[in-house]
Amino acid sequence: MWNDFSSPVFDINVRVGQGSALSPILSSLYLSLFLYILEKRLKILKIPVSILFFVDNGLIITQNNSFDISNSHLSCSYNVLSKLLNSFSLIIEHSKTEIFHFSRSQGIFNPPPLDLSPLGGPILRPKDSWKYLGFIFDRKLSFHKHIDYYANKAISMVKCMKLLGNSSQGISPLQKQLLYRCCILPIALYRFQLWFYNKALLSYHIKVLDKIQRRAAIWILGAFKILPSMGIKAIAGIITIKFHLQKIARRSEIRSFKLPSSHILRNLMDDSPPLLTMSNPHCVGLLTNCQRNLAKGHLINSYNKSYRIFPSFSPLNPEFSPGLRITDKFSNHFSFNLVNKKEKEKYKIRA
């Protein structure tokens, strides 16, 4: 059904494959009505929770100073969720259900379990860490376990790449450096925005990443282990990890302004008056100056450094279409000098 058009009923004998680009689109269309009804029921019951869904992975979020009150909110919302899913012919995989508490308390942290057995679920006991969509969270959001996990993967890759060459044979140092930049760094810095932001404690993270860089530099040059780190990094052409993080962090902050206006990040960074638009209650624009100074995170950095600096950018604007671009309309005003690198190198050798 689309607007006033309704197609006849027909059988479907083809399913969407695992990892298909069509899967999140169809799941969003199917779950949009479910999420709308669920949100309405939770508001009617006055259960203070937030719901987040990524395809078939759902989160129920609640905030409270008491574990007992938080568990009661989660239990009630879980009950509403399971009954509504049954009406949509969907089920919850109870074996994959988890509970996790965030707390910055310095004392003994022993939260009580959440008993979902009356609702047909398991007894959930909080763990020390929680992995969700490739992110590893700890209760204080220090992300030490996250950086340890991906740093170990990166170090394992450096060890495996030693088979490709050493100081006497194999691939050249230039090719080794390219492999480091293309294959190792993206793994070690996976979702660095979680922990690299203003006012964050970075000493542990930088220390772990420096070890990866040192190992990679020794492998690239085939150098001895006793050599100083700064020297071999400079010779190998590897930028210090802290400066590299600052560079890619600035680029990622600008990227959010190239997203469509309907994107969730643009919605959270909305600065328009709340009376004129239906603003998100969690958007940065609704925070006071004092709250913005106290808040931490990559989104806050992006808002503080980039908002009102760059002009509005629409990636779907007609001016970006072929034939309407400035180089297409005024082609006689542009000239491009194409240089053949091979011929250029020949001239250098002759000279």
Coordinates of C-alpha atoms in Angstrom, one line a residue:
M1 CA 0.0 0.0 0.0
W2 CA 1.4 3.4 -1.0
N3 CA -0.8 6.6 -0.5
D4 CA -4.1 5.7 -2.2
F5 CA -2.7 2.8 -4.2
S6 CA -3.2 -0.7 -2.9
S7 CA -1.7 -3.8 -4.7
P8 CA -3.5 -7.1 -4.8
V9 CA -2.6 -9.8 -2.3
F10 CA 0.1 -12.2 -3.5
D11 CA 2.4 -14.9 -2.0
I12 CA 6.0 -14.2 -1.3
N13 CA 8.5 -17.1 -1.7
V14 CA 11.7 -15.1 -1.8
R15 CA 13.4 -14.0 1.4
V16 CA 16.0 -11.2 2.0
G17 CA 19.5 -12.5 2.3
Q18 CA 21.7 -12.1 5.3
G19 CA 23.5 -8.7 5.2
S20 CA 21.4 -7.4 2.3
A21 CA 21.1 -3.6 1.9
L22 CA 17.3 -4.1 1.5
S23 CA 17.1 -5.7 5.0
P24 CA 17.3 -2.6 7.2
I25 CA 14.8 -0.7 4.9
L26 CA 12.2 -3.5 5.0
S27 CA 12.6 -3.9 8.8
S28 CA 12.2 -0.2 9.3
L29 CA 9.0 -0.2 7.3
Y30 CA 7.7 -3.2 9.2
L31 CA 8.7 -2.0 12.7
S32 CA 7.7 1.7 12.3
L33 CA 4.1 1.0 13.3
F34 CA 5.2 -1.3 16.1
L35 CA 7.5 1.3 17.5
Y36 CA 4.8 4.0 17.3
I37 CA 2.3 1.8 19.2
L38 CA 5.0 0.9 21.8
E39 CA 5.9 4.5 22.4
K40 CA 2.3 5.4 22.9
R41 CA 1.6 2.6 25.3
L42 CA 4.7 3.4 27.4
K43 CA 3.6 7.1 27.6
I44 CA 0.1 6.1 28.7
L45 CA 1.5 3.8 31.4
K46 CA 4.0 6.6 32.4
I47 CA 7.0 4.3 32.2
P48 CA 10.1 6.5 31.9
V49 CA 12.1 4.5 29.4
S50 CA 13.7 5.2 26.0
I51 CA 13.6 2.7 23.1
L52 CA 16.4 2.3 20.5
F53 CA 16.3 -0.2 17.7
F54 CA 18.9 -1.2 15.1
V55 CA 17.2 -3.6 12.7
D56 CA 16.5 -6.5 15.1
N57 CA 18.6 -5.3 18.0
G58 CA 16.6 -3.3 20.6
L59 CA 17.6 -1.4 23.7
I60 CA 15.5 -0.4 26.6
I61 CA 17.1 2.5 28.5
T62 CA 16.1 3.9 31.9
Q63 CA 17.8 6.2 34.4
N64 CA 17.4 6.2 38.1
N65 CA 19.5 6.4 41.3
S66 CA 17.9 3.2 42.6
F67 CA 18.5 -0.2 41.1
D68 CA 15.2 -1.5 42.3
I69 CA 13.2 1.3 40.6
S70 CA 15.3 0.8 37.4
N71 CA 14.6 -2.9 37.4
S72 CA 10.9 -2.4 37.9
H73 CA 10.8 0.0 34.9
L74 CA 12.7 -2.5 32.8
S75 CA 10.4 -5.3 33.8
C76 CA 7.2 -3.4 33.0
S77 CA 8.5 -2.2 29.6
Y78 CA 9.8 -5.7 28.8
N79 CA 6.3 -7.1 29.5
V80 CA 4.6 -4.5 27.2
L81 CA 7.3 -5.1 24.6
S82 CA 6.9 -8.9 24.5
K83 CA 3.0 -8.8 24.4
L84 CA 3.1 -6.2 21.5
L85 CA 5.7 -8.3 19.6
N86 CA 3.4 -11.4 19.9
S87 CA 0.6 -9.4 18.3
F88 CA 2.9 -8.7 15.4
S89 CA 3.8 -12.4 15.1
L90 CA 7.4 -11.7 16.4
I91 CA 9.3 -13.2 19.3
I92 CA 12.0 -12.2 21.7
E93 CA 15.1 -14.4 21.9
H94 CA 15.3 -14.6 25.7
S95 CA 18.7 -16.3 25.5
K96 CA 20.2 -13.1 23.9
T97 CA 18.6 -10.7 26.4
E98 CA 21.2 -8.9 28.7
I99 CA 21.1 -6.2 31.3
F100 CA 23.9 -3.7 32.1
H101 CA 24.2 -0.9 34.6
F102 CA 26.3 2.3 34.1
S103 CA 27.6 3.9 37.3
R104 CA 30.5 6.1 38.3
S105 CA 30.4 5.1 42.0
Q106 CA 33.9 4.4 43.5
G107 CA 32.6 2.0 46.1
I108 CA 31.5 -1.7 45.9
F109 CA 29.3 -2.1 42.9
N110 CA 26.9 -5.1 43.2
P111 CA 23.6 -4.4 41.4
P112 CA 20.8 -6.9 41.9
P113 CA 19.7 -9.3 39.1
L114 CA 16.6 -8.6 37.0
D115 CA 14.1 -11.5 37.3
L116 CA 12.1 -11.9 34.1
S117 CA 11.0 -15.5 34.8
P118 CA 7.3 -14.4 35.5
L119 CA 7.3 -13.0 31.9
G120 CA 8.8 -16.1 30.4
G121 CA 12.4 -14.7 30.3
P122 CA 15.6 -15.6 32.2
I123 CA 17.1 -14.1 35.4
L124 CA 19.5 -11.5 34.1
R125 CA 22.7 -10.9 36.1
P126 CA 24.7 -7.7 35.2
K127 CA 28.2 -8.3 33.8
D128 CA 31.4 -6.3 34.1
S129 CA 31.4 -5.4 30.4
W130 CA 28.8 -5.3 27.6
K131 CA 29.4 -5.8 23.8
Y132 CA 26.8 -4.2 21.5
L133 CA 27.2 -3.7 17.8
G134 CA 31.0 -4.0 18.0
F135 CA 31.3 -1.6 20.9
I136 CA 32.5 -2.8 24.3
F137 CA 31.2 -0.8 27.2
D138 CA 32.2 -0.8 30.9
R139 CA 30.2 0.6 33.7
K140 CA 32.3 3.8 34.0
L141 CA 32.5 4.4 30.2
S142 CA 36.3 4.5 30.3
F143 CA 36.4 2.1 27.2
H144 CA 39.5 0.4 28.4
K145 CA 38.2 -3.0 27.5
H146 CA 37.2 -1.7 24.1
I147 CA 40.6 -0.4 23.3
D148 CA 42.3 -3.5 24.7
Y149 CA 40.1 -5.8 22.4
Y150 CA 40.9 -3.9 19.2
A151 CA 44.5 -3.3 20.1
N152 CA 45.0 -7.0 20.5
K153 CA 43.5 -7.6 17.1
A154 CA 45.7 -5.0 15.6
I155 CA 48.9 -6.5 17.2
S156 CA 47.9 -9.9 16.0
M157 CA 47.7 -8.5 12.5
V158 CA 51.1 -7.0 12.8
K159 CA 52.5 -10.3 13.8
C160 CA 50.8 -12.0 10.9
M161 CA 52.2 -9.4 8.4
K162 CA 55.7 -10.3 9.4
L163 CA 55.3 -13.3 7.0
L164 CA 55.1 -10.8 4.1
G165 CA 58.6 -9.6 4.5
N166 CA 61.6 -8.7 6.7
S167 CA 64.7 -6.5 6.5
S168 CA 66.3 -8.6 3.8
Q169 CA 63.5 -9.9 1.6
G170 CA 59.8 -9.6 0.9
I171 CA 57.8 -6.4 0.3
S172 CA 59.4 -3.0 0.5
P173 CA 59.1 -0.6 3.6
L174 CA 56.9 1.7 1.6
Q175 CA 54.4 -1.2 1.0
K176 CA 54.6 -2.2 4.6
Q177 CA 53.7 1.4 5.7
L178 CA 50.8 1.3 3.3
L179 CA 49.6 -1.9 4.8
Y180 CA 49.9 -0.5 8.3
R181 CA 47.8 2.6 7.3
C182 CA 45.1 0.7 5.4
C183 CA 44.7 -2.5 7.5
I184 CA 46.1 -2.1 11.0
L185 CA 45.1 1.5 12.0
P186 CA 41.4 1.2 11.0
I187 CA 41.1 -1.9 13.4
A188 CA 43.0 -0.3 16.3
L189 CA 41.0 3.0 16.0
Y190 CA 37.6 1.4 15.5
R191 CA 35.0 3.9 16.7
F192 CA 37.6 6.1 18.4
Q193 CA 34.8 8.7 18.8
L194 CA 33.6 6.8 21.8
W195 CA 36.7 7.7 23.9
F196 CA 38.5 10.4 22.0
Y197 CA 36.9 13.8 22.8
N198 CA 37.5 16.9 24.8
K199 CA 38.1 16.5 28.6
A200 CA 38.5 12.7 28.2
L201 CA 41.2 10.8 30.1
L202 CA 43.4 9.4 27.3
S203 CA 46.6 8.3 29.0
Y204 CA 45.7 4.6 29.0
H205 CA 44.4 4.6 25.4
I206 CA 47.4 6.5 24.0
K207 CA 49.8 4.2 25.9
V208 CA 48.2 1.1 24.3
L209 CA 48.1 2.5 20.8
D210 CA 51.8 3.6 21.1
K211 CA 52.7 0.0 21.6
I212 CA 51.0 -0.9 18.3
Q213 CA 52.8 1.9 16.5
R214 CA 56.2 0.9 17.9
R215 CA 55.7 -2.7 16.8
A216 CA 54.5 -1.6 13.3
A217 CA 57.5 0.8 12.9
I218 CA 60.0 -2.0 13.9
W219 CA 58.4 -4.3 11.3
I220 CA 58.4 -1.6 8.6
L221 CA 62.1 -0.8 9.0
G222 CA 63.3 -4.2 10.1
A223 CA 65.0 -2.3 13.0
F224 CA 66.2 -3.4 16.4
K225 CA 63.9 -3.3 19.4
I226 CA 66.3 -1.2 21.4
L227 CA 65.9 1.9 19.2
P228 CA 63.9 4.9 20.5
S229 CA 60.2 5.0 19.4
M230 CA 60.2 8.6 18.1
G231 CA 63.2 8.0 15.9
I232 CA 61.9 4.8 14.2
K233 CA 58.4 6.3 13.8
A234 CA 59.9 9.4 12.0
I235 CA 62.0 7.3 9.7
A236 CA 59.0 4.9 8.9
G237 CA 56.9 8.0 8.1
I238 CA 54.3 7.2 10.9
I239 CA 52.6 10.2 12.5
T240 CA 52.3 10.1 16.3
I241 CA 49.1 8.5 17.3
K242 CA 47.8 11.5 19.3
F243 CA 48.2 13.8 16.3
H244 CA 46.7 11.3 14.0
L245 CA 43.6 11.0 16.3
Q246 CA 43.3 14.8 16.3
K247 CA 43.4 14.9 12.5
I248 CA 40.7 12.2 11.9
A249 CA 38.6 13.6 14.8
R250 CA 38.4 17.0 13.1
R251 CA 37.4 15.4 9.8
S252 CA 34.7 13.3 11.5
E253 CA 33.3 16.4 13.2
I254 CA 32.8 18.0 9.8
R255 CA 31.2 14.9 8.3
S256 CA 28.1 15.3 10.4
F257 CA 27.2 18.5 8.5
K258 CA 27.3 16.6 5.2
L259 CA 24.5 14.3 6.3
P260 CA 20.8 14.8 5.3
S261 CA 18.8 17.0 7.5
S262 CA 16.6 14.0 8.6
H263 CA 19.6 12.1 9.9
I264 CA 19.6 11.4 13.7
L265 CA 22.9 13.2 14.2
R266 CA 21.6 16.3 12.6
N267 CA 18.5 16.0 14.7
L268 CA 20.5 15.8 17.9
M269 CA 22.6 18.8 16.9
D270 CA 19.6 20.9 16.0
D271 CA 19.9 24.5 17.2
S272 CA 16.5 25.9 16.0
P273 CA 14.1 27.3 18.6
P274 CA 11.9 24.5 20.1
L275 CA 8.7 26.5 19.5
L276 CA 9.2 26.5 15.8
T277 CA 10.1 22.8 15.2
M278 CA 9.4 19.4 16.8
S279 CA 12.9 19.2 18.3
N280 CA 14.4 16.1 19.9
P281 CA 14.3 16.3 23.7
H282 CA 17.9 15.1 23.8
C283 CA 19.3 17.5 21.3
V284 CA 22.4 19.6 22.2
G285 CA 20.7 22.9 21.2
L286 CA 18.3 22.6 24.3
L287 CA 21.3 22.5 26.7
T288 CA 22.2 25.6 28.7
N289 CA 25.8 27.0 28.4
C290 CA 26.6 25.5 31.8
Q291 CA 25.4 22.1 30.8
R292 CA 27.3 22.2 27.5
N293 CA 30.5 23.0 29.4
L294 CA 30.0 20.0 31.7
A295 CA 28.9 17.6 29.0
K296 CA 31.5 15.4 27.3
G297 CA 31.5 13.5 24.0
H298 CA 32.2 13.6 20.3
L299 CA 28.8 15.1 19.5
I300 CA 29.4 18.0 21.9
N301 CA 32.8 18.6 20.3
S302 CA 31.2 18.6 16.8
Y303 CA 28.5 21.0 18.0
N304 CA 30.9 23.4 19.8
K305 CA 33.6 23.5 17.1
S306 CA 31.5 23.3 13.9
Y307 CA 28.0 24.7 14.3
R308 CA 27.5 28.1 12.7
I309 CA 30.9 27.9 11.1
F310 CA 30.1 26.0 8.0
P311 CA 27.3 26.9 5.6
S312 CA 24.4 24.7 5.1
F313 CA 25.2 21.7 2.9
S314 CA 22.7 19.5 1.1
P315 CA 24.1 16.4 -0.5
L316 CA 21.0 15.9 -2.6
N317 CA 21.0 19.5 -4.0
P318 CA 20.4 19.6 -7.8
E319 CA 23.7 21.6 -8.1
F320 CA 25.6 18.4 -7.4
S321 CA 24.0 16.5 -10.2
P322 CA 26.0 15.8 -13.4
G323 CA 25.3 18.5 -16.0
L324 CA 24.4 21.1 -13.3
R325 CA 27.8 21.3 -11.5
I326 CA 29.8 24.5 -11.8
T327 CA 32.5 22.7 -13.9
D328 CA 29.8 21.6 -16.3
K329 CA 28.1 25.0 -16.7
F330 CA 31.4 27.0 -17.0
S331 CA 33.7 24.4 -18.5
N332 CA 35.5 27.0 -20.6
H333 CA 36.7 28.7 -17.4
F334 CA 38.6 25.6 -16.1
S335 CA 41.7 24.0 -17.5
F336 CA 43.2 20.7 -16.2
N337 CA 46.8 19.7 -16.9
L338 CA 47.1 16.0 -16.7
V339 CA 50.6 14.7 -15.9
N340 CA 51.8 11.2 -16.7
K341 CA 53.8 10.1 -13.7
K342 CA 55.9 7.6 -15.7
E343 CA 57.0 10.2 -18.2
K344 CA 57.7 12.6 -15.3
E345 CA 60.0 10.0 -13.7
K346 CA 61.8 9.4 -17.0
Y347 CA 62.6 13.1 -17.2
K348 CA 63.9 13.1 -13.7
I349 CA 66.2 10.1 -14.4
R350 CA 67.6 11.8 -17.5
A351 CA 68.2 15.0 -15.7

